[in-house]
XYZ file of N, CA and C in Angstrom:
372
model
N 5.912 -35.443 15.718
C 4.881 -35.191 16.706
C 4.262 -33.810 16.449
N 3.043 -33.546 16.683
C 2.255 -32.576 15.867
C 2.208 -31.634 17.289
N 2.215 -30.521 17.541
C 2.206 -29.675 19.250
C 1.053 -28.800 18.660
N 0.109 -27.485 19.231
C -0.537 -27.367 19.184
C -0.266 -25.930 20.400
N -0.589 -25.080 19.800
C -0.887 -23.547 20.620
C -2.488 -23.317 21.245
N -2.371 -22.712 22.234
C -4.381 -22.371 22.594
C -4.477 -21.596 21.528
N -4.339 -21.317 20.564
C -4.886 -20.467 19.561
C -4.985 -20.882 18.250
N -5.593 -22.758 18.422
C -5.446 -23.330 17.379
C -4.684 -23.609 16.292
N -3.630 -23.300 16.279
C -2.717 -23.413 15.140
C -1.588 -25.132 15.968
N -1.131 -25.380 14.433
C -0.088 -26.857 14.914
C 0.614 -26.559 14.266
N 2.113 -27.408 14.554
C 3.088 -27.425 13.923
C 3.501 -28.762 14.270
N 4.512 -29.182 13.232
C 5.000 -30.573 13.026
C 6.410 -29.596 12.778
N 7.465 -30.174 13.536
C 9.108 -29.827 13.087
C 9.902 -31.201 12.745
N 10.402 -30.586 11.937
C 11.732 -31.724 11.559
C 12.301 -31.224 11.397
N 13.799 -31.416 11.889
C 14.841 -30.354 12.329
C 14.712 -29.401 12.361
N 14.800 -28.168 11.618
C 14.778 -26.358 11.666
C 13.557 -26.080 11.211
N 13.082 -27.321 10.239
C 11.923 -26.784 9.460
C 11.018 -27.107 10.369
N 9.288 -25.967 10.175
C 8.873 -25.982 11.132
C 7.244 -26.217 9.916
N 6.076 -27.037 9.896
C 5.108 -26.865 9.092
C 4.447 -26.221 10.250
N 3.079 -25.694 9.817
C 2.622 -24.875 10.288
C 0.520 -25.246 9.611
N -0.183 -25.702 10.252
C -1.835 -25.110 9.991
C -2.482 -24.764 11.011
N -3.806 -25.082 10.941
C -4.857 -24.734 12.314
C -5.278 -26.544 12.503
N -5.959 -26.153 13.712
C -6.347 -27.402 14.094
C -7.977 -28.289 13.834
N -8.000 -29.017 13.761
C -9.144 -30.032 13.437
C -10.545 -28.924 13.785
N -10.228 -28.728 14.976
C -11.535 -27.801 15.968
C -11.353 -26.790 15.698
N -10.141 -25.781 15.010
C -10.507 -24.205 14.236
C -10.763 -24.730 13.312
N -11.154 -25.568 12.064
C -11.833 -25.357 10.904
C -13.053 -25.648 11.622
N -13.587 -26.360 12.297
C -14.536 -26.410 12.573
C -15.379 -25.730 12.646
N -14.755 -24.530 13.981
C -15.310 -23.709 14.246
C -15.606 -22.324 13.245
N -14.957 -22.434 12.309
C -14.850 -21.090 11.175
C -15.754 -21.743 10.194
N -16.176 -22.673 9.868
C -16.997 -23.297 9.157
C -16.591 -23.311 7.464
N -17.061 -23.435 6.570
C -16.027 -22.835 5.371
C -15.449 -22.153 4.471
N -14.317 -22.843 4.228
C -13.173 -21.635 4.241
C -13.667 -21.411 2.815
N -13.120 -19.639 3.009
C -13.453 -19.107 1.430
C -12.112 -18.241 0.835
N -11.197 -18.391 1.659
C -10.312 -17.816 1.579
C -9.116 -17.807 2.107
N -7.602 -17.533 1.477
C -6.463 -17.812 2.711
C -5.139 -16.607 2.405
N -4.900 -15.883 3.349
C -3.739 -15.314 2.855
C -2.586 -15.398 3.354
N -1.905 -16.205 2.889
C -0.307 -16.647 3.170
C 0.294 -15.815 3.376
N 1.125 -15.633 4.241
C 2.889 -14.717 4.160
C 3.474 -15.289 2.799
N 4.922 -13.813 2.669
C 5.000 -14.281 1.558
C 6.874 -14.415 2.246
N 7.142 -15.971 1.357
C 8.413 -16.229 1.491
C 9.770 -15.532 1.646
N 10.263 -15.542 2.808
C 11.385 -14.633 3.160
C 11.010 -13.908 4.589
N 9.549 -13.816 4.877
C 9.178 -12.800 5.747
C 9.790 -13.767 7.262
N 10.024 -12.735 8.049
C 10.239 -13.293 9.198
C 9.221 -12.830 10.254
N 8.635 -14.255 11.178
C 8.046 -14.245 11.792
C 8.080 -14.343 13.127
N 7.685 -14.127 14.489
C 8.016 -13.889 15.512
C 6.937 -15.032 16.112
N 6.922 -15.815 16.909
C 6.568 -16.495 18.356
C 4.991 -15.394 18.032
N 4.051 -15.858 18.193
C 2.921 -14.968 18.394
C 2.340 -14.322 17.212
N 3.109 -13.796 16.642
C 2.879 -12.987 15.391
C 2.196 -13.228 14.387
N 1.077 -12.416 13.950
C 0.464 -12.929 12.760
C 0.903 -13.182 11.601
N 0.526 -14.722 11.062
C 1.009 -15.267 10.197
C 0.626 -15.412 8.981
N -0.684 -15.601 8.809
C -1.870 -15.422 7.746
C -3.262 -15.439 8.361
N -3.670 -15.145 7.754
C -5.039 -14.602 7.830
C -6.583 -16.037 6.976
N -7.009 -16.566 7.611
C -7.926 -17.204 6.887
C -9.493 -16.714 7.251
N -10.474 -16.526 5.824
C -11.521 -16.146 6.139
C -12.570 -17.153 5.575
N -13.692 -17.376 6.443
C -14.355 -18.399 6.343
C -15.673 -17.382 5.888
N -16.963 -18.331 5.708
C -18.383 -18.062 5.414
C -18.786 -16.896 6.444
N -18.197 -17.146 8.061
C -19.085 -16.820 9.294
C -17.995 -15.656 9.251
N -16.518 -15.756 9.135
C -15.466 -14.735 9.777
C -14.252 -14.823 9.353
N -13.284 -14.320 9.771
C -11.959 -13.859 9.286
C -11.355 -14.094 10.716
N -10.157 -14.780 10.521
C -9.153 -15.172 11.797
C -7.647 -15.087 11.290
N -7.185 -14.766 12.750
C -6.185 -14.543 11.863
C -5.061 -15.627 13.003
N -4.010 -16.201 12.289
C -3.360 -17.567 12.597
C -1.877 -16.957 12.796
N -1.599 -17.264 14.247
C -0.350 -16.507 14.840
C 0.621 -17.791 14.487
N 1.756 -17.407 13.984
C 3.060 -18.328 14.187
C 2.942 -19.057 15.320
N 3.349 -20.439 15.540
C 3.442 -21.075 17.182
C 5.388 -20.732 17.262
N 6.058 -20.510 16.212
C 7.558 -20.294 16.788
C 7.910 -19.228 15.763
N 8.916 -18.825 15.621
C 10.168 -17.785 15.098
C 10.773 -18.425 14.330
N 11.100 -17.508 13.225
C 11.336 -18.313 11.679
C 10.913 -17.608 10.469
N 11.788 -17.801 9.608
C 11.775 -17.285 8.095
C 10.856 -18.200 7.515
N 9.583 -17.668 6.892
C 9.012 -18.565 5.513
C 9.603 -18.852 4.563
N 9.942 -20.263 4.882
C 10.821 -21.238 3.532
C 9.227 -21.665 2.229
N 8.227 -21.794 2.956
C 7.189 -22.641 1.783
C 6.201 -22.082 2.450
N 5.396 -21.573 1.466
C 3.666 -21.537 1.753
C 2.769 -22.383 1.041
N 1.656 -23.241 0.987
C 0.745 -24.137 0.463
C -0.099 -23.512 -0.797
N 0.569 -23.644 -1.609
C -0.391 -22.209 -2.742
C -1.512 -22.942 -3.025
N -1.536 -24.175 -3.039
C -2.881 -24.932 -2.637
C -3.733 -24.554 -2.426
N -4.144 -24.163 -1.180
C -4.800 -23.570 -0.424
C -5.325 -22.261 -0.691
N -4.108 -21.749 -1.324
C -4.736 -19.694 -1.661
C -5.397 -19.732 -2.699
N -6.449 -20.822 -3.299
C -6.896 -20.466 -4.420
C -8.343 -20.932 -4.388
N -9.550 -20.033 -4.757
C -11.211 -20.156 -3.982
C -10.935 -21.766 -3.958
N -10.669 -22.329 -5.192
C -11.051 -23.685 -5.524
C -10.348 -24.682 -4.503
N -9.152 -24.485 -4.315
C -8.339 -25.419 -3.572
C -8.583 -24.997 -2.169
N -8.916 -23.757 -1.508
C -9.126 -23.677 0.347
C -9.660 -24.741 0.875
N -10.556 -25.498 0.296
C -11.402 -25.938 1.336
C -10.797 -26.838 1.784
N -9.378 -27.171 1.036
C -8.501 -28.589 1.456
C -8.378 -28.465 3.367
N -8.257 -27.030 3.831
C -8.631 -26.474 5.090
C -9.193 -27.221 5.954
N -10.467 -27.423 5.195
C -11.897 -28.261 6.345
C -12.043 -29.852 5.961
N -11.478 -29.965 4.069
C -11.056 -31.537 4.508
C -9.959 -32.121 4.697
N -8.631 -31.299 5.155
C -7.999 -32.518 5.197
C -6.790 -31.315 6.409
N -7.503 -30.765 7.599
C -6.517 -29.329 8.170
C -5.505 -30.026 8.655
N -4.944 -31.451 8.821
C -3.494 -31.685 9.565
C -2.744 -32.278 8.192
N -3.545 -32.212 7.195
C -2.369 -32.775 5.997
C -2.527 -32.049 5.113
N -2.898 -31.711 4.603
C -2.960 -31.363 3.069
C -3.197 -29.696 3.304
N -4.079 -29.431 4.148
C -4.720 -28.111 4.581
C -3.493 -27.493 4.996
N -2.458 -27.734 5.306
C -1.339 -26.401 6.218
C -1.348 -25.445 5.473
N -0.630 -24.659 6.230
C -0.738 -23.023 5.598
C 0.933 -22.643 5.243
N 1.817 -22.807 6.363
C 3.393 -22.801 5.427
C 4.399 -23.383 6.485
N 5.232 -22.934 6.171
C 6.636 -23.738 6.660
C 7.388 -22.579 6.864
N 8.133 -22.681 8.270
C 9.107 -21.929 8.508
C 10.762 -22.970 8.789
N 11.896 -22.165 8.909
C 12.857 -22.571 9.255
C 12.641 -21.360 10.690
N 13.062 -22.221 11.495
C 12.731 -22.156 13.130
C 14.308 -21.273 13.517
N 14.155 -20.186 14.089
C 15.554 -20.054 14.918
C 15.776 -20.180 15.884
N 14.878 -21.044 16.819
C 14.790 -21.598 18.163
C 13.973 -22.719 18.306
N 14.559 -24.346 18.395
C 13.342 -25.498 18.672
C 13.403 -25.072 19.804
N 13.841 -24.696 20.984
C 13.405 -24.206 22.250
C 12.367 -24.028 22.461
N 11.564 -23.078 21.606
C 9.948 -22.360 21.570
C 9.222 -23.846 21.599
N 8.883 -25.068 20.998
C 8.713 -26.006 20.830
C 7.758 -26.425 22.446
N 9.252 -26.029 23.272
C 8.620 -26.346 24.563
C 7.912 -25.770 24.881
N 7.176 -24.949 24.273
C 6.228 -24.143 24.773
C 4.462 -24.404 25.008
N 4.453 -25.226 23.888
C 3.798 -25.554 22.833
C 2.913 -26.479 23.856
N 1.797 -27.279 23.808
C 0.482 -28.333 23.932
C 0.919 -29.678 23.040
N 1.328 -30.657 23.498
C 1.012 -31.419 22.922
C -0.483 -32.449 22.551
N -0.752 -33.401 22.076
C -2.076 -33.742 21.332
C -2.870 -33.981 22.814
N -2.577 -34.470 23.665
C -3.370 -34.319 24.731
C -3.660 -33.474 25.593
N -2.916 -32.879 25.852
C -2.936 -31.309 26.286
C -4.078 -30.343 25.876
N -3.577 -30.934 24.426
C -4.629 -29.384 23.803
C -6.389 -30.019 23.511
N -6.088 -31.362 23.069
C -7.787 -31.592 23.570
C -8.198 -31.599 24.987
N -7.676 -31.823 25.520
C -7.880 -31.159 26.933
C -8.491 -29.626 27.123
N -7.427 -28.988 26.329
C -7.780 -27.467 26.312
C -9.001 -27.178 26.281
N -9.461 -27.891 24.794
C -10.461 -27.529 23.534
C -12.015 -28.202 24.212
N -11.737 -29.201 25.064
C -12.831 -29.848 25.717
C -13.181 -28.915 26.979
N -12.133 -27.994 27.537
C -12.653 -26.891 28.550
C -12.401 -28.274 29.797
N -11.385 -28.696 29.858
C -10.701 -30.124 31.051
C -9.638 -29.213 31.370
């Protein structure tokens, strides 16, 4: 099940591991991507905390962790001019940005699930 922060970012967990991109409506809104800068594996990340940084045509955003967790995988995919745009076509599969191992699914509950957050995003 895919959850979803007001600050556009999703995550999909399976057990500890945690994937991590933005959502359908932040690529949207950043229009396209020209750029991505990953954390780099090992770093530990906090609930909130900036995670990477993606910069588009219009702007530069920067994509907070939705939980707490060591970077096990980043999408090197993605960090390269040629491969970003996987971002705007494909941001819940192919587009993620990395993977953490989680030290709390607790945080989880925190989280929007898929109706929730279009809810959000529609201003409902």
């Amino acid at each position: 099940m895919r959850l979803y922060t007001k600050d556009h970012a999703w995550v999909v967990a399976t057990g500890s591991r945690a994937r991590i991109g933005i959502s359908d409506f932040a690529q949207k809104e950043l229009g396209e991507i020209a750029y991505v800068e990953l954390p780099k594996k090992g770093t530990r990340l906090h609930r909130g905390e900036v995670g990477c940084t993606v910069d588009s045509m219009k702007t530069s955003s920067e994509i907070y962790s939705p939980v707490t967790g060591t970077v096990v995988a980043v999408n090197a995919a993605v960090a390269t001019e040629e491969n970003c745009g996987l971002i705007n076509s494909d941001p819940l599969g192919d587009g993620w940005l990395f993977e953490l191992d989680m030290e709390d699914r607790a945080e989880l509950d925190l989280l929007l699930g898929e109706k929730d957050y279009l809810a959000f995003v529609q201003g409902n």
